[in-house]
PDB file of C-alpha atoms in Angstrom:
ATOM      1  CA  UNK A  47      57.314 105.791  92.293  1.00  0.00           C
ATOM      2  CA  UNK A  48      59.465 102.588  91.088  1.00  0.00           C
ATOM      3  CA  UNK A  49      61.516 100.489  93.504  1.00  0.00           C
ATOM      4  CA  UNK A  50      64.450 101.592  95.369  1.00  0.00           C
ATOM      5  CA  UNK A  51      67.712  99.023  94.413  1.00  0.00           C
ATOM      6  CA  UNK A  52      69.237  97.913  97.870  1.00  0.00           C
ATOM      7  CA  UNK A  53      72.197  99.864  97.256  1.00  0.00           C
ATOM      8  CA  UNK A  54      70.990 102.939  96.978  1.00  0.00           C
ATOM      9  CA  UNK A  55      68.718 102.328 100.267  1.00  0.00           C
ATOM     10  CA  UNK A  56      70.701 104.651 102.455  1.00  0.00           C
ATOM     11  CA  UNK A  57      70.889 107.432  99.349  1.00  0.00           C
ATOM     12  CA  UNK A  58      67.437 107.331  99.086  1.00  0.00           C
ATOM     13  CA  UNK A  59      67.152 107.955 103.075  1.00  0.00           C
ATOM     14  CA  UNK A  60      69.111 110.780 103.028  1.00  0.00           C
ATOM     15  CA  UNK A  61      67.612 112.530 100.180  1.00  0.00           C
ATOM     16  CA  UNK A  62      64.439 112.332 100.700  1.00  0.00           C
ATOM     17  CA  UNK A  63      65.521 112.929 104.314  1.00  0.00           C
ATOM     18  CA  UNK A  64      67.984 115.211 106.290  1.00  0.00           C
ATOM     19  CA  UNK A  65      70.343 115.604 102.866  1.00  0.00           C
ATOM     20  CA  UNK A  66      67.654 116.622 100.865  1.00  0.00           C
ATOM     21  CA  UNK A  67      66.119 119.110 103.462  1.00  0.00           C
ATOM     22  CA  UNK A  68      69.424 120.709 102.984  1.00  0.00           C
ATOM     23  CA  UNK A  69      69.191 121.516  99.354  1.00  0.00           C
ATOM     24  CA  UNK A  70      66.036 122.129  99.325  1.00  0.00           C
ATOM     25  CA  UNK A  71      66.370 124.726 101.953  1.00  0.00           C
ATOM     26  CA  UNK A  72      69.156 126.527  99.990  1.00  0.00           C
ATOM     27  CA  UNK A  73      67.836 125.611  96.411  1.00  0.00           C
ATOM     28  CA  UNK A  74      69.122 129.519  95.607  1.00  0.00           C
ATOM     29  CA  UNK A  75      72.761 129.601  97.225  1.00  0.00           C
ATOM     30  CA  UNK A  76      73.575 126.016  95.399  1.00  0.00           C
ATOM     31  CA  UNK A  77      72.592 127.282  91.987  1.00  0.00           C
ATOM     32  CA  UNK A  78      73.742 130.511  91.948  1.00  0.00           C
ATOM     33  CA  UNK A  79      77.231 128.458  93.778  1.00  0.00           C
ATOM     34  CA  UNK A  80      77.667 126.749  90.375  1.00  0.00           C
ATOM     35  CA  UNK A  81      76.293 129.291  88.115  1.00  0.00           C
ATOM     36  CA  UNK A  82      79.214 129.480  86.185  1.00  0.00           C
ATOM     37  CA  UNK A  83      79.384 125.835  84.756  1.00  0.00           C
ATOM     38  CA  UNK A  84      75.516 126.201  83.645  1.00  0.00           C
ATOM     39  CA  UNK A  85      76.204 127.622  80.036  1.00  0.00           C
ATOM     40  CA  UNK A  86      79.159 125.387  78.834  1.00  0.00           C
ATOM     41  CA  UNK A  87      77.053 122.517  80.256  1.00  0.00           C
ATOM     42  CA  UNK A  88      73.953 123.438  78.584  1.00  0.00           C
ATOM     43  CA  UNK A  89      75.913 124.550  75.107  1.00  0.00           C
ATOM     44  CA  UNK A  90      76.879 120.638  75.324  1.00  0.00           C
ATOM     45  CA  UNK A  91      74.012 119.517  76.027  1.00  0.00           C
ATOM     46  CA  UNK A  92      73.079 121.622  72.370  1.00  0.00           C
ATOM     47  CA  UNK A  93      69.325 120.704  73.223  1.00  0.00           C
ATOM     48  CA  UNK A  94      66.933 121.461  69.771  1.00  0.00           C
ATOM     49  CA  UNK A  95      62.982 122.068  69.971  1.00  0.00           C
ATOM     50  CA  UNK A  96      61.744 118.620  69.031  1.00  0.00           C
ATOM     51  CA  UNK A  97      64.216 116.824  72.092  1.00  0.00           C
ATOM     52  CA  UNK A  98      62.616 114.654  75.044  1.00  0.00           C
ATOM     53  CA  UNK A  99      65.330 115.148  77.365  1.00  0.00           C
ATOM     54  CA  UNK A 100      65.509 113.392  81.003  1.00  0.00           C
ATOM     55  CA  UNK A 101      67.006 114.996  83.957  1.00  0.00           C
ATOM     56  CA  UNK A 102      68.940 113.007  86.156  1.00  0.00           C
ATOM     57  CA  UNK A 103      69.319 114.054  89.898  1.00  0.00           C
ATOM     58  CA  UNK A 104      67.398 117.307  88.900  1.00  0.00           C
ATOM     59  CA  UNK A 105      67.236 118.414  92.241  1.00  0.00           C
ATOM     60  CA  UNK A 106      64.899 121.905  92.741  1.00  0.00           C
ATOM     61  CA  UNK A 107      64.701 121.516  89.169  1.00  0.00           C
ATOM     62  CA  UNK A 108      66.683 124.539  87.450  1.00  0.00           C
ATOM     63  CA  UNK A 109      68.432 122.253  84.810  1.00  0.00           C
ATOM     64  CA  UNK A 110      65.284 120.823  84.372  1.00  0.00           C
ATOM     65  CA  UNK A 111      63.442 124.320  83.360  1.00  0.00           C
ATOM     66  CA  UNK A 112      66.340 125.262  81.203  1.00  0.00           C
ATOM     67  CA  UNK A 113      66.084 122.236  78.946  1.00  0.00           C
ATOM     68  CA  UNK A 114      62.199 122.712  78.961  1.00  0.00           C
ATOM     69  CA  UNK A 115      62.430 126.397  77.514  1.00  0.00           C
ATOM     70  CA  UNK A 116      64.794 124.517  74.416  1.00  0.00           C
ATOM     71  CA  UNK A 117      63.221 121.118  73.992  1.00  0.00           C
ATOM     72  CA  UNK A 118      59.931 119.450  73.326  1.00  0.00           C
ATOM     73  CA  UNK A 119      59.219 117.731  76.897  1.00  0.00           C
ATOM     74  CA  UNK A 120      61.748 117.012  79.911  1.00  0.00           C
ATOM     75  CA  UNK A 121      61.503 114.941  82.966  1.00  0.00           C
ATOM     76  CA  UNK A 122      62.650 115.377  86.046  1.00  0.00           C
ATOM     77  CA  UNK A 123      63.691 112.131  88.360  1.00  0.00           C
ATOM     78  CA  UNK A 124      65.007 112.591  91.498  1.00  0.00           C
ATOM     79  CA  UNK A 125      65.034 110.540  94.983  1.00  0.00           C
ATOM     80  CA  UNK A 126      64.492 114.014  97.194  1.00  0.00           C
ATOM     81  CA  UNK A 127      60.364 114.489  97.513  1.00  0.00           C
ATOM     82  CA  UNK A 128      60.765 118.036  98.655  1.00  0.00           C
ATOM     83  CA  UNK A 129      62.884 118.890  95.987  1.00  0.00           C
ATOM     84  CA  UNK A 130      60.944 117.608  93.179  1.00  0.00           C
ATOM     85  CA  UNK A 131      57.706 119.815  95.214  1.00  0.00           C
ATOM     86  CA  UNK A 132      59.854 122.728  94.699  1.00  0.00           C
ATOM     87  CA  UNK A 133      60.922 121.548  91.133  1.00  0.00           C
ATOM     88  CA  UNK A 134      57.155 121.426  90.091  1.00  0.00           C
ATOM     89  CA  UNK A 135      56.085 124.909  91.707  1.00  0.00           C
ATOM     90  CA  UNK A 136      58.982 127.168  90.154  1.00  0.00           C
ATOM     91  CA  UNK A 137      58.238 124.666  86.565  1.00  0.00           C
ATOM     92  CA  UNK A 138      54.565 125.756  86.676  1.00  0.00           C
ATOM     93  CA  UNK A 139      55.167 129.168  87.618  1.00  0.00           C
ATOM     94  CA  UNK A 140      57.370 129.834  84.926  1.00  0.00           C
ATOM     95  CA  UNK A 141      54.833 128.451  82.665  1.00  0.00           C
ATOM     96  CA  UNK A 142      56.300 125.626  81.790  1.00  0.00           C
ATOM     97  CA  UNK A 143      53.996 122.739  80.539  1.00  0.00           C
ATOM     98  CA  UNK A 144      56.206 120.278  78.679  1.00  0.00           C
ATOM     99  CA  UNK A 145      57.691 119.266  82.548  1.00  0.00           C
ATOM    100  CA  UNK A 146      57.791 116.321  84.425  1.00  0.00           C
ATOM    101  CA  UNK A 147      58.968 115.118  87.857  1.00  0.00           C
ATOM    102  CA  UNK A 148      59.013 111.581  89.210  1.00  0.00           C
ATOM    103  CA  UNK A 149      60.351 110.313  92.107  1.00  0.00           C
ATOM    104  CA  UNK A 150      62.377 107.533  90.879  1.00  0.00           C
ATOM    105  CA  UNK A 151      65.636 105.258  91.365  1.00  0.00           C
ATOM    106  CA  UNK A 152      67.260 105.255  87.924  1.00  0.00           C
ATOM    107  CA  UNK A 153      69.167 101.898  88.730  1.00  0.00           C
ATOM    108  CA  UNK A 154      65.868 100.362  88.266  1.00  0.00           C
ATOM    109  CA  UNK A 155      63.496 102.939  87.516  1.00  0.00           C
ATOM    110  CA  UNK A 156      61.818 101.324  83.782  1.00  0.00           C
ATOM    111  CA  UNK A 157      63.251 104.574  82.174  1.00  0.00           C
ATOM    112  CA  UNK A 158      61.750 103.386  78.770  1.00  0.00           C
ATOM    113  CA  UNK A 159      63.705 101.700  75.452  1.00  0.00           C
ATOM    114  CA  UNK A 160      65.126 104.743  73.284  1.00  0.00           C
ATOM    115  CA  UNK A 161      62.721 107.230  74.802  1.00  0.00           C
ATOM    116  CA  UNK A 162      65.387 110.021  75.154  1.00  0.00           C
ATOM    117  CA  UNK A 163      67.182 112.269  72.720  1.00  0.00           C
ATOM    118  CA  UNK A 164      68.997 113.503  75.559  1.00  0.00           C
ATOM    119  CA  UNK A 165      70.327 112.490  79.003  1.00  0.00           C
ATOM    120  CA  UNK A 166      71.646 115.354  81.768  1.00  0.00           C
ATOM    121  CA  UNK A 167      72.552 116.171  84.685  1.00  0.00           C
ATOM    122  CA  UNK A 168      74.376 118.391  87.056  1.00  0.00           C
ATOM    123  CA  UNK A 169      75.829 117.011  89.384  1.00  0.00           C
ATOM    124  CA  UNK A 170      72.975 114.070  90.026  1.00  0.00           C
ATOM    125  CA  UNK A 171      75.088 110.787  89.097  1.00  0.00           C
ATOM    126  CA  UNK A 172      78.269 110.725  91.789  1.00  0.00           C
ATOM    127  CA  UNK A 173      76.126 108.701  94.489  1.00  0.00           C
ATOM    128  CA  UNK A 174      74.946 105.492  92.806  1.00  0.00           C
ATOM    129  CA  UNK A 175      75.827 102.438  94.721  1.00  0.00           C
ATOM    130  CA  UNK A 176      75.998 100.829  91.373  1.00  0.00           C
ATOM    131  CA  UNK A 177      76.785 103.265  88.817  1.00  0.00           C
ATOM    132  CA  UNK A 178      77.287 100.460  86.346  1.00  0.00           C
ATOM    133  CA  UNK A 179      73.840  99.488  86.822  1.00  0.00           C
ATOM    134  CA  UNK A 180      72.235 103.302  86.704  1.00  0.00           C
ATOM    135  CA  UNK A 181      74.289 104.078  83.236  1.00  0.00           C
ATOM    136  CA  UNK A 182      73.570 101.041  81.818  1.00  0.00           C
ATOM    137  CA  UNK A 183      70.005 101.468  82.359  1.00  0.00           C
ATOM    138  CA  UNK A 184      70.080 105.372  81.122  1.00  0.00           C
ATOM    139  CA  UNK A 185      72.018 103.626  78.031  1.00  0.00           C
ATOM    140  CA  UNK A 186      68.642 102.246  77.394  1.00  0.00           C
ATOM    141  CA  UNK A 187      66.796 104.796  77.707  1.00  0.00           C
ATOM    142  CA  UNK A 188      68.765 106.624  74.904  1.00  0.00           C
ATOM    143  CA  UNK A 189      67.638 106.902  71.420  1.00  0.00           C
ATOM    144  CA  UNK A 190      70.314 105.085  69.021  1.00  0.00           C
ATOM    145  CA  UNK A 191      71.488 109.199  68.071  1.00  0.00           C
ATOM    146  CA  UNK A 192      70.766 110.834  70.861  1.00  0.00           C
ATOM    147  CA  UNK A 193      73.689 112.439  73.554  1.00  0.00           C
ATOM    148  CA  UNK A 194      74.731 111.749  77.410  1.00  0.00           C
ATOM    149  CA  UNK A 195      75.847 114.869  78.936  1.00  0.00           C
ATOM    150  CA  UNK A 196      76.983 115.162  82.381  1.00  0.00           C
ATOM    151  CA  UNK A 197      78.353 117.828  84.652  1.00  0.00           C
ATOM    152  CA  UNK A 198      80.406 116.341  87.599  1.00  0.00           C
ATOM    153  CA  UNK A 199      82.832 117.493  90.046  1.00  0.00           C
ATOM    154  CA  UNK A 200      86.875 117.221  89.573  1.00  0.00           C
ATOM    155  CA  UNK A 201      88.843 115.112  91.907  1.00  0.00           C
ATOM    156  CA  UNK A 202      88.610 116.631  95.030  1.00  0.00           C
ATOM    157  CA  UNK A 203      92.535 118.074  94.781  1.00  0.00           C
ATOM    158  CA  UNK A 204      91.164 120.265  92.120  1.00  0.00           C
ATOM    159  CA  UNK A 205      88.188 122.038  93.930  1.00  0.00           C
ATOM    160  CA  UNK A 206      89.547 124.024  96.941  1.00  0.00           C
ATOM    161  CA  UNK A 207      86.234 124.496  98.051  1.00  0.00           C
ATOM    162  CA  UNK A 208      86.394 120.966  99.659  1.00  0.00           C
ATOM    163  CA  UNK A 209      90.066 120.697 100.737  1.00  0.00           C
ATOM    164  CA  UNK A 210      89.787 123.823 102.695  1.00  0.00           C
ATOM    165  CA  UNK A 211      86.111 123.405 104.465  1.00  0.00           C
ATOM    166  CA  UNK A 212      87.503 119.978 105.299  1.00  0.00           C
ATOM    167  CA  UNK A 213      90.541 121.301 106.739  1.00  0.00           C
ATOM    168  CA  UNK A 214      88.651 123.731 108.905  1.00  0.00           C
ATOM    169  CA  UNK A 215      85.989 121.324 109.799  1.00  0.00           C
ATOM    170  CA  UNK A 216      87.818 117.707 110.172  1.00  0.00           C
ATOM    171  CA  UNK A 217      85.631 114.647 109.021  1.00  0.00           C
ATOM    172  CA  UNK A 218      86.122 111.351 106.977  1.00  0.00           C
ATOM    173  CA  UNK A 219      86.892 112.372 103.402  1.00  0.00           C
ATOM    174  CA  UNK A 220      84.368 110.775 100.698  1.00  0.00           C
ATOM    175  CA  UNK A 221      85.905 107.458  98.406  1.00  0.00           C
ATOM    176  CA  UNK A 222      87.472 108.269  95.807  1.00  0.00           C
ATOM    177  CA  UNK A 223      85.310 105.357  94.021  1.00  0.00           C
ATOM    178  CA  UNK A 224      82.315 106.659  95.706  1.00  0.00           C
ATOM    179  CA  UNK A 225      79.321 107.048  96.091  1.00  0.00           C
ATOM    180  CA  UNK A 226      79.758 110.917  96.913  1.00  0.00           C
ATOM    181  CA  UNK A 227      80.742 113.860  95.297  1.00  0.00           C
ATOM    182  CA  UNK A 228      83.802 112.819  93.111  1.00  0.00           C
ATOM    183  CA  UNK A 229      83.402 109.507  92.053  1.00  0.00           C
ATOM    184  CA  UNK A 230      83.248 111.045  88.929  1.00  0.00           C
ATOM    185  CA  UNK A 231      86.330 112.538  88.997  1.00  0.00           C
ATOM    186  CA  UNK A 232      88.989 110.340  87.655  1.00  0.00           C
ATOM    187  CA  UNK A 233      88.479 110.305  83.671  1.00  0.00           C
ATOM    188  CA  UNK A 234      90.125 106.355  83.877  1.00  0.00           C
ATOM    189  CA  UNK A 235      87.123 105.541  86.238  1.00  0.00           C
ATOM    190  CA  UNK A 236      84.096 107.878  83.993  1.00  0.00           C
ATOM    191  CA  UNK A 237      85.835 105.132  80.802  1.00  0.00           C
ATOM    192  CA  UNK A 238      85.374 102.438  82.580  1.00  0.00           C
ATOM    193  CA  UNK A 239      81.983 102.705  84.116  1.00  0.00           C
ATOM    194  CA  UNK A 240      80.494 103.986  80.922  1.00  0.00           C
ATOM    195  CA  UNK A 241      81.961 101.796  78.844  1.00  0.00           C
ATOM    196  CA  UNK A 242      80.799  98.821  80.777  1.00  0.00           C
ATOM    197  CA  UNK A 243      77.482 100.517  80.333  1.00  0.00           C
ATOM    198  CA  UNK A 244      77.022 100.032  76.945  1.00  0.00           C
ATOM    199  CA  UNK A 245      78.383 103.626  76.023  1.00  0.00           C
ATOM    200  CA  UNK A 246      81.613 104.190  73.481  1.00  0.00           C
ATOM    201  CA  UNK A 247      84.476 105.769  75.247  1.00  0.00           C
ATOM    202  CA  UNK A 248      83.272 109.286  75.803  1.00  0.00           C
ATOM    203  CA  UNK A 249      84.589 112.542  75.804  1.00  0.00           C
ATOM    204  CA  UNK A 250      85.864 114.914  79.509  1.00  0.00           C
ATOM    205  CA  UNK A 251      86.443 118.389  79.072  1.00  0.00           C
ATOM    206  CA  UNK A 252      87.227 120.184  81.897  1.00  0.00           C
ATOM    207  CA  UNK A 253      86.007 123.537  82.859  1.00  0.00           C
ATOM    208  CA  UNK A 254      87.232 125.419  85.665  1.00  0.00           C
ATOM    209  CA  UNK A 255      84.968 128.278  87.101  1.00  0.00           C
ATOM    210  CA  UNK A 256      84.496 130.151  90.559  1.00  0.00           C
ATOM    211  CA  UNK A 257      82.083 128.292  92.988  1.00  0.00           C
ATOM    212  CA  UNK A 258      80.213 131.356  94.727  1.00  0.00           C
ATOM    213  CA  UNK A 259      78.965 130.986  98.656  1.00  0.00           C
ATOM    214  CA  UNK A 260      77.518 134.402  99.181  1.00  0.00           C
ATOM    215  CA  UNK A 261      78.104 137.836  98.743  1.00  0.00           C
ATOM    216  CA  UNK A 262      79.924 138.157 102.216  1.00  0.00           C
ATOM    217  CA  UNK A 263      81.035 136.382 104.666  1.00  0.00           C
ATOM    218  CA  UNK A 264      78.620 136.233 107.104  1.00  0.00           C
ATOM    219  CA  UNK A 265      76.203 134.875 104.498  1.00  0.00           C
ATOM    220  CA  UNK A 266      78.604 132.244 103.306  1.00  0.00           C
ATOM    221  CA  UNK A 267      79.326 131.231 107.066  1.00  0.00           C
ATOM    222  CA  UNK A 268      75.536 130.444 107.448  1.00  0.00           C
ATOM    223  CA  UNK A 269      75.113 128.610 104.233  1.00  0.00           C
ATOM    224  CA  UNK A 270      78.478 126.608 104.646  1.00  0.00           C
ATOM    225  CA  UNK A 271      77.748 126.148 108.346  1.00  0.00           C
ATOM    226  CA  UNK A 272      74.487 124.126 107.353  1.00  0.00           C
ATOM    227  CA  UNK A 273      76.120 122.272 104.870  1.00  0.00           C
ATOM    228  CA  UNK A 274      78.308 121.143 107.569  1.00  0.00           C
ATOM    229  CA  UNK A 275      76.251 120.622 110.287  1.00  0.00           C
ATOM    230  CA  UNK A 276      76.236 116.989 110.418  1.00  0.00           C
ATOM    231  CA  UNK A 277      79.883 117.590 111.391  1.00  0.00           C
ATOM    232  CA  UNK A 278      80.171 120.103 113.250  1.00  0.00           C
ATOM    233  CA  UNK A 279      77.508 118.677 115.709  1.00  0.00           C
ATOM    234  CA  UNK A 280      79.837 115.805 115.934  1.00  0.00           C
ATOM    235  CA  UNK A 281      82.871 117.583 117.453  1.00  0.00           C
ATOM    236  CA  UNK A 282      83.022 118.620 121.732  1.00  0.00           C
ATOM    237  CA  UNK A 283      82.411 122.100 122.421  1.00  0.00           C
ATOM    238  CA  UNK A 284      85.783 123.162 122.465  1.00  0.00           C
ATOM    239  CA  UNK A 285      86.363 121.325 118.723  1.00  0.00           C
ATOM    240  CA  UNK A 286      83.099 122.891 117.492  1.00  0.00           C
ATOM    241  CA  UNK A 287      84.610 126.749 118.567  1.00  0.00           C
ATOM    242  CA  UNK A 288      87.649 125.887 117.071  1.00  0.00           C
ATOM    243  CA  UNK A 289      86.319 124.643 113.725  1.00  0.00           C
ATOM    244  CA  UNK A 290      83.960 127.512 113.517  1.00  0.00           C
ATOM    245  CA  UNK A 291      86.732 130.059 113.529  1.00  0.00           C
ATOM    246  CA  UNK A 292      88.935 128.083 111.218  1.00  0.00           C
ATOM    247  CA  UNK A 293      85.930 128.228 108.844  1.00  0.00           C
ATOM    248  CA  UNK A 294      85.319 131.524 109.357  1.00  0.00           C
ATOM    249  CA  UNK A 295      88.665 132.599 108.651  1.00  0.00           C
ATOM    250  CA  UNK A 296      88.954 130.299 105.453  1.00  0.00           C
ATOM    251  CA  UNK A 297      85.507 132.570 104.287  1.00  0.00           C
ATOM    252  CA  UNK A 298      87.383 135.601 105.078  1.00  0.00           C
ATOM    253  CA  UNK A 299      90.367 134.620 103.269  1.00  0.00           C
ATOM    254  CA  UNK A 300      88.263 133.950 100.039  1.00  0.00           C
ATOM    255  CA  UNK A 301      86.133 137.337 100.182  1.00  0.00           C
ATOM    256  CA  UNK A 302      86.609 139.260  97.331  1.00  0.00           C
ATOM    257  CA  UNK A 303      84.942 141.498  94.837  1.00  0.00           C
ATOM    258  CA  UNK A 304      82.420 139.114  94.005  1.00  0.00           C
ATOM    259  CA  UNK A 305      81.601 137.706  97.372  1.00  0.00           C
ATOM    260  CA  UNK A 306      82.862 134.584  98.492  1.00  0.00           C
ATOM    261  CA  UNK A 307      84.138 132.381  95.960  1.00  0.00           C
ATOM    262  CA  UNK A 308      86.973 129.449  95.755  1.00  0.00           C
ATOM    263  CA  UNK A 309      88.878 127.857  92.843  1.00  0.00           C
ATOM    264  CA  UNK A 310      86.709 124.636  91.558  1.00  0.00           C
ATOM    265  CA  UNK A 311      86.813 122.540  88.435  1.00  0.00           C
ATOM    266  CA  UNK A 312      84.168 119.974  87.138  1.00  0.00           C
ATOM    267  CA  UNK A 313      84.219 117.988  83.958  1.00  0.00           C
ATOM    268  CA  UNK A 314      81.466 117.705  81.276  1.00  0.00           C
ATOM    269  CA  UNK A 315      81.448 114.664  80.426  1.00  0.00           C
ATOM    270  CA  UNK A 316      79.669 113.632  76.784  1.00  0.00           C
ATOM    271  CA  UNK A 317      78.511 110.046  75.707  1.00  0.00           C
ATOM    272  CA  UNK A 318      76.967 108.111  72.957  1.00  0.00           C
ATOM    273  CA  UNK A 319      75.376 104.786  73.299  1.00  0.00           C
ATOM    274  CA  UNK A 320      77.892 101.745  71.795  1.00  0.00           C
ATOM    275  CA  UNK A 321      77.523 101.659  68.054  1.00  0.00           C
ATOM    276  CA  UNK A 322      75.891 104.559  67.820  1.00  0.00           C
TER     277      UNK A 322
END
């Protein structure tokens, strides 16, 4: 494993910690969750059979296994141990040979010099403490042709999901300029940060899909529950009852013929290197 930059210290506590237990624990609620973004991301992406691709913040690995069954060789980096022990099982017992998985800080991580015809990720790249620093060294690690794609959450406005879990269960809302889930979310910021990078100005479509959290609402409750437990434990008894109904009711409210969904949005973001 390479170094961890000093900014990313706490990141790399918490996922390879408590944060990453999480989503390692409920590898199948988050993808199926986001299912719906998968094939406009990968159709981006437009991965061919002779690509390396790397996978950044690859989690359990699913984006990673997709891009192996359409490119030459893929590797995994991600700062959650667990996750990438999971990402290797499912990889080998799909039969995939042409995967990788590394433990690895891609702020400093030596990535290689035009290794990649392709850069991903889903949702990996919103909790750099320097983004500048992380692009600029994936920038690197791009062949002169090849193709960032990235799939990252909306402001938070735009992905009810968030607004009303945080309404039912009160807690400090993220930065806008991160590091957490949006900090990807304002296209002026995504231009700025990537073009300081050493990438041209690149290109946001927005996609806007159902984010799924069971298939009722006792399921949801359990997964949601968890992914709020750091909060919840931090409210009195009497706060804790009252944030549990709230969030139950918010579940119920969203319950329909496809289980528990709620409006979200996420952009795919594309990228070439400068002067490419």
């Amino acid at each position: 494993m390479t170094g961890i930059h000093p900014s990313n210290a706490d990141a790399a506590t918490a996922w390879d910690g408590p944060a990453g237990d999480i989503w390692a624990d409920h590898a199948d609620q988050f993808d199926a969750g986001v299912a719906r973004f998968m094939q406009p991301f990968l159709e981006a992406a437009a991965i061919e059979r002779t690509m390396h691709v790397l996978d950044v913040g690859c989690g359990n690995g699913l984006t990673t296994r997709e891009a192996a069954r359409r490119a030459a060789a893929v590797t995994g980096v991600d700062l959650s141990a667990r996750m990438l022990d999971i990402a290797r099982r499912r990889a080998a017992a799909d039969g995939l040979a042409n995967v990788s998985f590394v433990r690895a800080d891609v702020q400093v991580a030596d990535l290689g010099q035009a290794r990649y015809d392709r850069v991903i990720s889903r949702n990996g790249v919103m909790f750099f403490g320097d983004p500048v620093a992380a692009f600029a060294n994936l920038a690197r690690a791009l062949k002169p042709e090849g193709r960032m794609v990235l799939l990252v959450w909306q402001g938070m406005v735009e992905n009810h999901w968030f607004t009303a879990f945080r309404s039912a269960v009160p807690g400090p809302l993220p930065p806008p300029d991160g590091p957490g889930p949006f900090a990807l979310g304002d296209p002026d910021r995504v231009r700025t940060l990537l073009t300081a990078a050493g990438f041209a100005e690149p290109e946001l479509r927005g996609v806007r899909e159902p984010t799924y959290y069971g298939p009722d609402v006792a399921t949801a409750e359990r997964y949601v529950s968890t992914m709020l437990g750091g909060l919840l434990a931090e409210l009195d008894d009497a706060g804790r009852a009252e944030a549990t109904a709230a969030l139950h009711t918010t579940l119920e409210e969203h319950m329909g013929p496809d289980g528990v969904t709620y409006p979200s949005a996420m952009w795919i973001i594309t990228a070439v290197r400068a002067g490419s």
